[in-house]
PDB file of C-alpha atoms in Angstrom:
ATOM      1  CA  UNK A  15       0.000   0.000   0.000  1.00 83.00           C
ATOM      2  CA  UNK A  16       1.257   3.459  -0.919  1.00 91.00           C
ATOM      3  CA  UNK A  17      -0.251   6.764   0.152  1.00 94.00           C
ATOM      4  CA  UNK A  18       0.567   9.860  -1.863  1.00 97.00           C
ATOM      5  CA  UNK A  19       0.337  13.532  -0.929  1.00 97.00           C
ATOM      6  CA  UNK A  20       1.039  16.289  -3.442  1.00 98.00           C
ATOM      7  CA  UNK A  21       2.205  19.804  -2.647  1.00 98.00           C
ATOM      8  CA  UNK A  22       3.613  22.847  -4.391  1.00 98.00           C
ATOM      9  CA  UNK A  23       0.683  23.954  -6.493  1.00 97.00           C
ATOM     10  CA  UNK A  24      -0.439  27.560  -6.702  1.00 97.00           C
ATOM     11  CA  UNK A  25      -1.042  30.575  -8.894  1.00 98.00           C
ATOM     12  CA  UNK A  26       1.717  31.706 -11.249  1.00 98.00           C
ATOM     13  CA  UNK A  27       1.978  34.013 -14.229  1.00 98.00           C
ATOM     14  CA  UNK A  28       2.609  32.685 -17.699  1.00 98.00           C
ATOM     15  CA  UNK A  29       6.303  32.062 -18.212  1.00 98.00           C
ATOM     16  CA  UNK A  30       6.855  31.331 -14.550  1.00 98.00           C
ATOM     17  CA  UNK A  31       7.885  28.157 -12.759  1.00 98.00           C
ATOM     18  CA  UNK A  32       6.546  25.851 -10.081  1.00 98.00           C
ATOM     19  CA  UNK A  33       7.905  22.713  -8.497  1.00 98.00           C
ATOM     20  CA  UNK A  34       5.422  20.063  -7.457  1.00 98.00           C
ATOM     21  CA  UNK A  35       6.357  17.444  -4.936  1.00 98.00           C
ATOM     22  CA  UNK A  36       4.717  14.155  -4.056  1.00 98.00           C
ATOM     23  CA  UNK A  37       5.483  12.494  -0.733  1.00 97.00           C
ATOM     24  CA  UNK A  38       4.853   8.779  -0.484  1.00 95.00           C
ATOM     25  CA  UNK A  39       4.353   6.645   2.581  1.00 93.00           C
ATOM     26  CA  UNK A  40       5.038   2.951   2.596  1.00 80.00           C
ATOM     27  CA  UNK A  41       8.176   0.876   2.475  1.00 71.00           C
ATOM     28  CA  UNK A  42       7.630  -0.253  -1.113  1.00 84.00           C
ATOM     29  CA  UNK A  43       7.839   3.165  -2.798  1.00 84.00           C
ATOM     30  CA  UNK A  44      11.038   2.316  -4.657  1.00 84.00           C
ATOM     31  CA  UNK A  45       9.362  -0.683  -6.319  1.00 90.00           C
ATOM     32  CA  UNK A  46       6.929   1.479  -8.258  1.00 94.00           C
ATOM     33  CA  UNK A  47       7.145   3.596 -11.334  1.00 96.00           C
ATOM     34  CA  UNK A  48       5.747   7.039 -10.595  1.00 97.00           C
ATOM     35  CA  UNK A  49       3.716   9.320 -12.772  1.00 98.00           C
ATOM     36  CA  UNK A  50       2.203  12.768 -12.921  1.00 98.00           C
ATOM     37  CA  UNK A  51      -1.148  13.376 -14.550  1.00 98.00           C
ATOM     38  CA  UNK A  52      -3.339  16.453 -14.809  1.00 98.00           C
ATOM     39  CA  UNK A  53      -7.001  17.196 -15.243  1.00 98.00           C
ATOM     40  CA  UNK A  54      -8.429  20.484 -16.446  1.00 97.00           C
ATOM     41  CA  UNK A  55     -12.095  21.411 -15.888  1.00 93.00           C
ATOM     42  CA  UNK A  56     -14.344  19.498 -18.251  1.00 95.00           C
ATOM     43  CA  UNK A  57     -11.501  17.387 -19.604  1.00 97.00           C
ATOM     44  CA  UNK A  58     -10.242  13.893 -19.023  1.00 97.00           C
ATOM     45  CA  UNK A  59      -7.222  13.189 -16.891  1.00 98.00           C
ATOM     46  CA  UNK A  60      -4.139  13.254 -19.086  1.00 98.00           C
ATOM     47  CA  UNK A  61      -0.619  11.937 -18.795  1.00 98.00           C
ATOM     48  CA  UNK A  62       2.191  14.389 -18.044  1.00 98.00           C
ATOM     49  CA  UNK A  63       5.319  12.417 -17.144  1.00 98.00           C
ATOM     50  CA  UNK A  64       6.545   9.135 -15.719  1.00 98.00           C
ATOM     51  CA  UNK A  65       9.748   7.841 -14.147  1.00 97.00           C
ATOM     52  CA  UNK A  66      10.896   4.268 -13.615  1.00 96.00           C
ATOM     53  CA  UNK A  67      11.525   2.800 -10.158  1.00 94.00           C
ATOM     54  CA  UNK A  68      15.282   3.316 -10.490  1.00 94.00           C
ATOM     55  CA  UNK A  69      14.987   6.728 -12.182  1.00 94.00           C
ATOM     56  CA  UNK A  70      16.903   5.317 -15.148  1.00 95.00           C
ATOM     57  CA  UNK A  71      14.040   6.058 -17.523  1.00 97.00           C
ATOM     58  CA  UNK A  72      11.760   9.049 -17.863  1.00 98.00           C
ATOM     59  CA  UNK A  73       9.121   9.953 -20.393  1.00 98.00           C
ATOM     60  CA  UNK A  74       7.273  13.226 -20.837  1.00 98.00           C
ATOM     61  CA  UNK A  75       4.188  14.091 -22.828  1.00 98.00           C
ATOM     62  CA  UNK A  76       4.865  16.077 -25.986  1.00 98.00           C
ATOM     63  CA  UNK A  77       2.878  18.990 -24.588  1.00 98.00           C
ATOM     64  CA  UNK A  78       5.362  19.459 -21.725  1.00 98.00           C
ATOM     65  CA  UNK A  79       8.591  18.112 -23.209  1.00 98.00           C
ATOM     66  CA  UNK A  80      11.425  20.575 -22.750  1.00 98.00           C
ATOM     67  CA  UNK A  81       9.499  22.522 -20.107  1.00 98.00           C
ATOM     68  CA  UNK A  82       8.718  19.957 -17.378  1.00 98.00           C
ATOM     69  CA  UNK A  83      11.091  17.497 -15.721  1.00 98.00           C
ATOM     70  CA  UNK A  84      10.174  14.568 -13.496  1.00 98.00           C
ATOM     71  CA  UNK A  85      12.603  13.291 -10.861  1.00 98.00           C
ATOM     72  CA  UNK A  86      12.537  11.077  -7.775  1.00 97.00           C
ATOM     73  CA  UNK A  87      14.482  10.455  -4.592  1.00 96.00           C
ATOM     74  CA  UNK A  88      13.912   6.940  -3.294  1.00 94.00           C
ATOM     75  CA  UNK A  89      15.756   7.692  -0.068  1.00 93.00           C
ATOM     76  CA  UNK A  90      13.227  10.420   0.714  1.00 94.00           C
ATOM     77  CA  UNK A  91      10.209   8.700  -0.871  1.00 94.00           C
ATOM     78  CA  UNK A  92       9.491  11.705  -3.061  1.00 96.00           C
ATOM     79  CA  UNK A  93       8.840  12.404  -6.706  1.00 97.00           C
ATOM     80  CA  UNK A  94       8.979  15.928  -8.076  1.00 98.00           C
ATOM     81  CA  UNK A  95       7.799  17.723 -11.185  1.00 98.00           C
ATOM     82  CA  UNK A  96       9.738  20.841 -12.117  1.00 98.00           C
ATOM     83  CA  UNK A  97       7.571  23.004 -14.359  1.00 98.00           C
ATOM     84  CA  UNK A  98       9.140  25.861 -16.274  1.00 98.00           C
ATOM     85  CA  UNK A  99       7.826  28.235 -18.951  1.00 98.00           C
ATOM     86  CA  UNK A 100       4.294  27.646 -17.751  1.00 98.00           C
ATOM     87  CA  UNK A 101       1.395  28.417 -20.064  1.00 98.00           C
ATOM     88  CA  UNK A 102      -2.274  29.120 -19.290  1.00 97.00           C
ATOM     89  CA  UNK A 103      -3.139  25.758 -20.858  1.00 97.00           C
ATOM     90  CA  UNK A 104      -1.114  24.059 -18.114  1.00 98.00           C
ATOM     91  CA  UNK A 105      -3.828  25.072 -15.656  1.00 98.00           C
ATOM     92  CA  UNK A 106      -5.203  21.903 -14.061  1.00 98.00           C
ATOM     93  CA  UNK A 107      -5.260  19.762 -10.978  1.00 98.00           C
ATOM     94  CA  UNK A 108      -2.050  17.749 -10.937  1.00 98.00           C
ATOM     95  CA  UNK A 109      -2.049  14.210  -9.583  1.00 98.00           C
ATOM     96  CA  UNK A 110       0.774  11.982  -8.481  1.00 98.00           C
ATOM     97  CA  UNK A 111       0.415   8.245  -9.108  1.00 97.00           C
ATOM     98  CA  UNK A 112       2.290   5.046  -8.288  1.00 96.00           C
ATOM     99  CA  UNK A 113       2.182   1.822 -10.230  1.00 93.00           C
ATOM    100  CA  UNK A 114       3.628   0.344 -13.390  1.00 89.00           C
ATOM    101  CA  UNK A 115       5.384   2.152 -16.202  1.00 89.00           C
ATOM    102  CA  UNK A 116       2.880   3.672 -18.592  1.00 95.00           C
ATOM    103  CA  UNK A 117       1.076   6.702 -19.940  1.00 97.00           C
ATOM    104  CA  UNK A 118      -2.494   5.686 -19.152  1.00 97.00           C
ATOM    105  CA  UNK A 119      -4.359   5.996 -15.870  1.00 97.00           C
ATOM    106  CA  UNK A 120      -4.938   2.255 -15.803  1.00 97.00           C
ATOM    107  CA  UNK A 121      -1.184   1.670 -15.430  1.00 96.00           C
ATOM    108  CA  UNK A 122      -1.267   3.130 -11.922  1.00 96.00           C
ATOM    109  CA  UNK A 123      -2.678   1.652  -8.735  1.00 94.00           C
ATOM    110  CA  UNK A 124      -2.365   4.492  -6.238  1.00 95.00           C
ATOM    111  CA  UNK A 125      -3.292   8.161  -6.560  1.00 97.00           C
ATOM    112  CA  UNK A 126      -2.897  11.308  -4.547  1.00 97.00           C
ATOM    113  CA  UNK A 127      -5.630  13.866  -3.951  1.00 97.00           C
ATOM    114  CA  UNK A 128      -4.161  16.393  -6.357  1.00 98.00           C
ATOM    115  CA  UNK A 129      -2.810  19.935  -6.188  1.00 98.00           C
ATOM    116  CA  UNK A 130      -4.176  22.879  -8.140  1.00 98.00           C
ATOM    117  CA  UNK A 131      -1.951  24.727 -10.605  1.00 98.00           C
ATOM    118  CA  UNK A 132      -3.298  27.919 -12.113  1.00 98.00           C
ATOM    119  CA  UNK A 133      -1.376  29.861 -14.749  1.00 98.00           C
ATOM    120  CA  UNK A 134      -2.586  33.363 -15.492  1.00 97.00           C
ATOM    121  CA  UNK A 135      -2.036  35.068 -18.823  1.00 94.00           C
TER     122      UNK A 135
END
């Protein structure tokens, strides 16, 4: 069992940066791939980025490639999402997830409650 708590969301102007963090409880954190997803009002939850259990592999959605970077620290049980050059279309609730490697919600077994990111133009 893994419990996930996101933090770091907020209001930022376009072009700004935010760093999201996800803290995981449970001794098996390092066994899971971790992902970030987001959901804007009226839209489906969409994949943002994923990182393998060892951090040897990462994959980012085309919409955020070059602007966002996922990372993890297994010693601290955390996974972060550094978001730079933010755009108004990045506005969404951002969710942390733990599970298998993948870009779909069904690849992940555990989810956090989400943190709101709002980018003003």
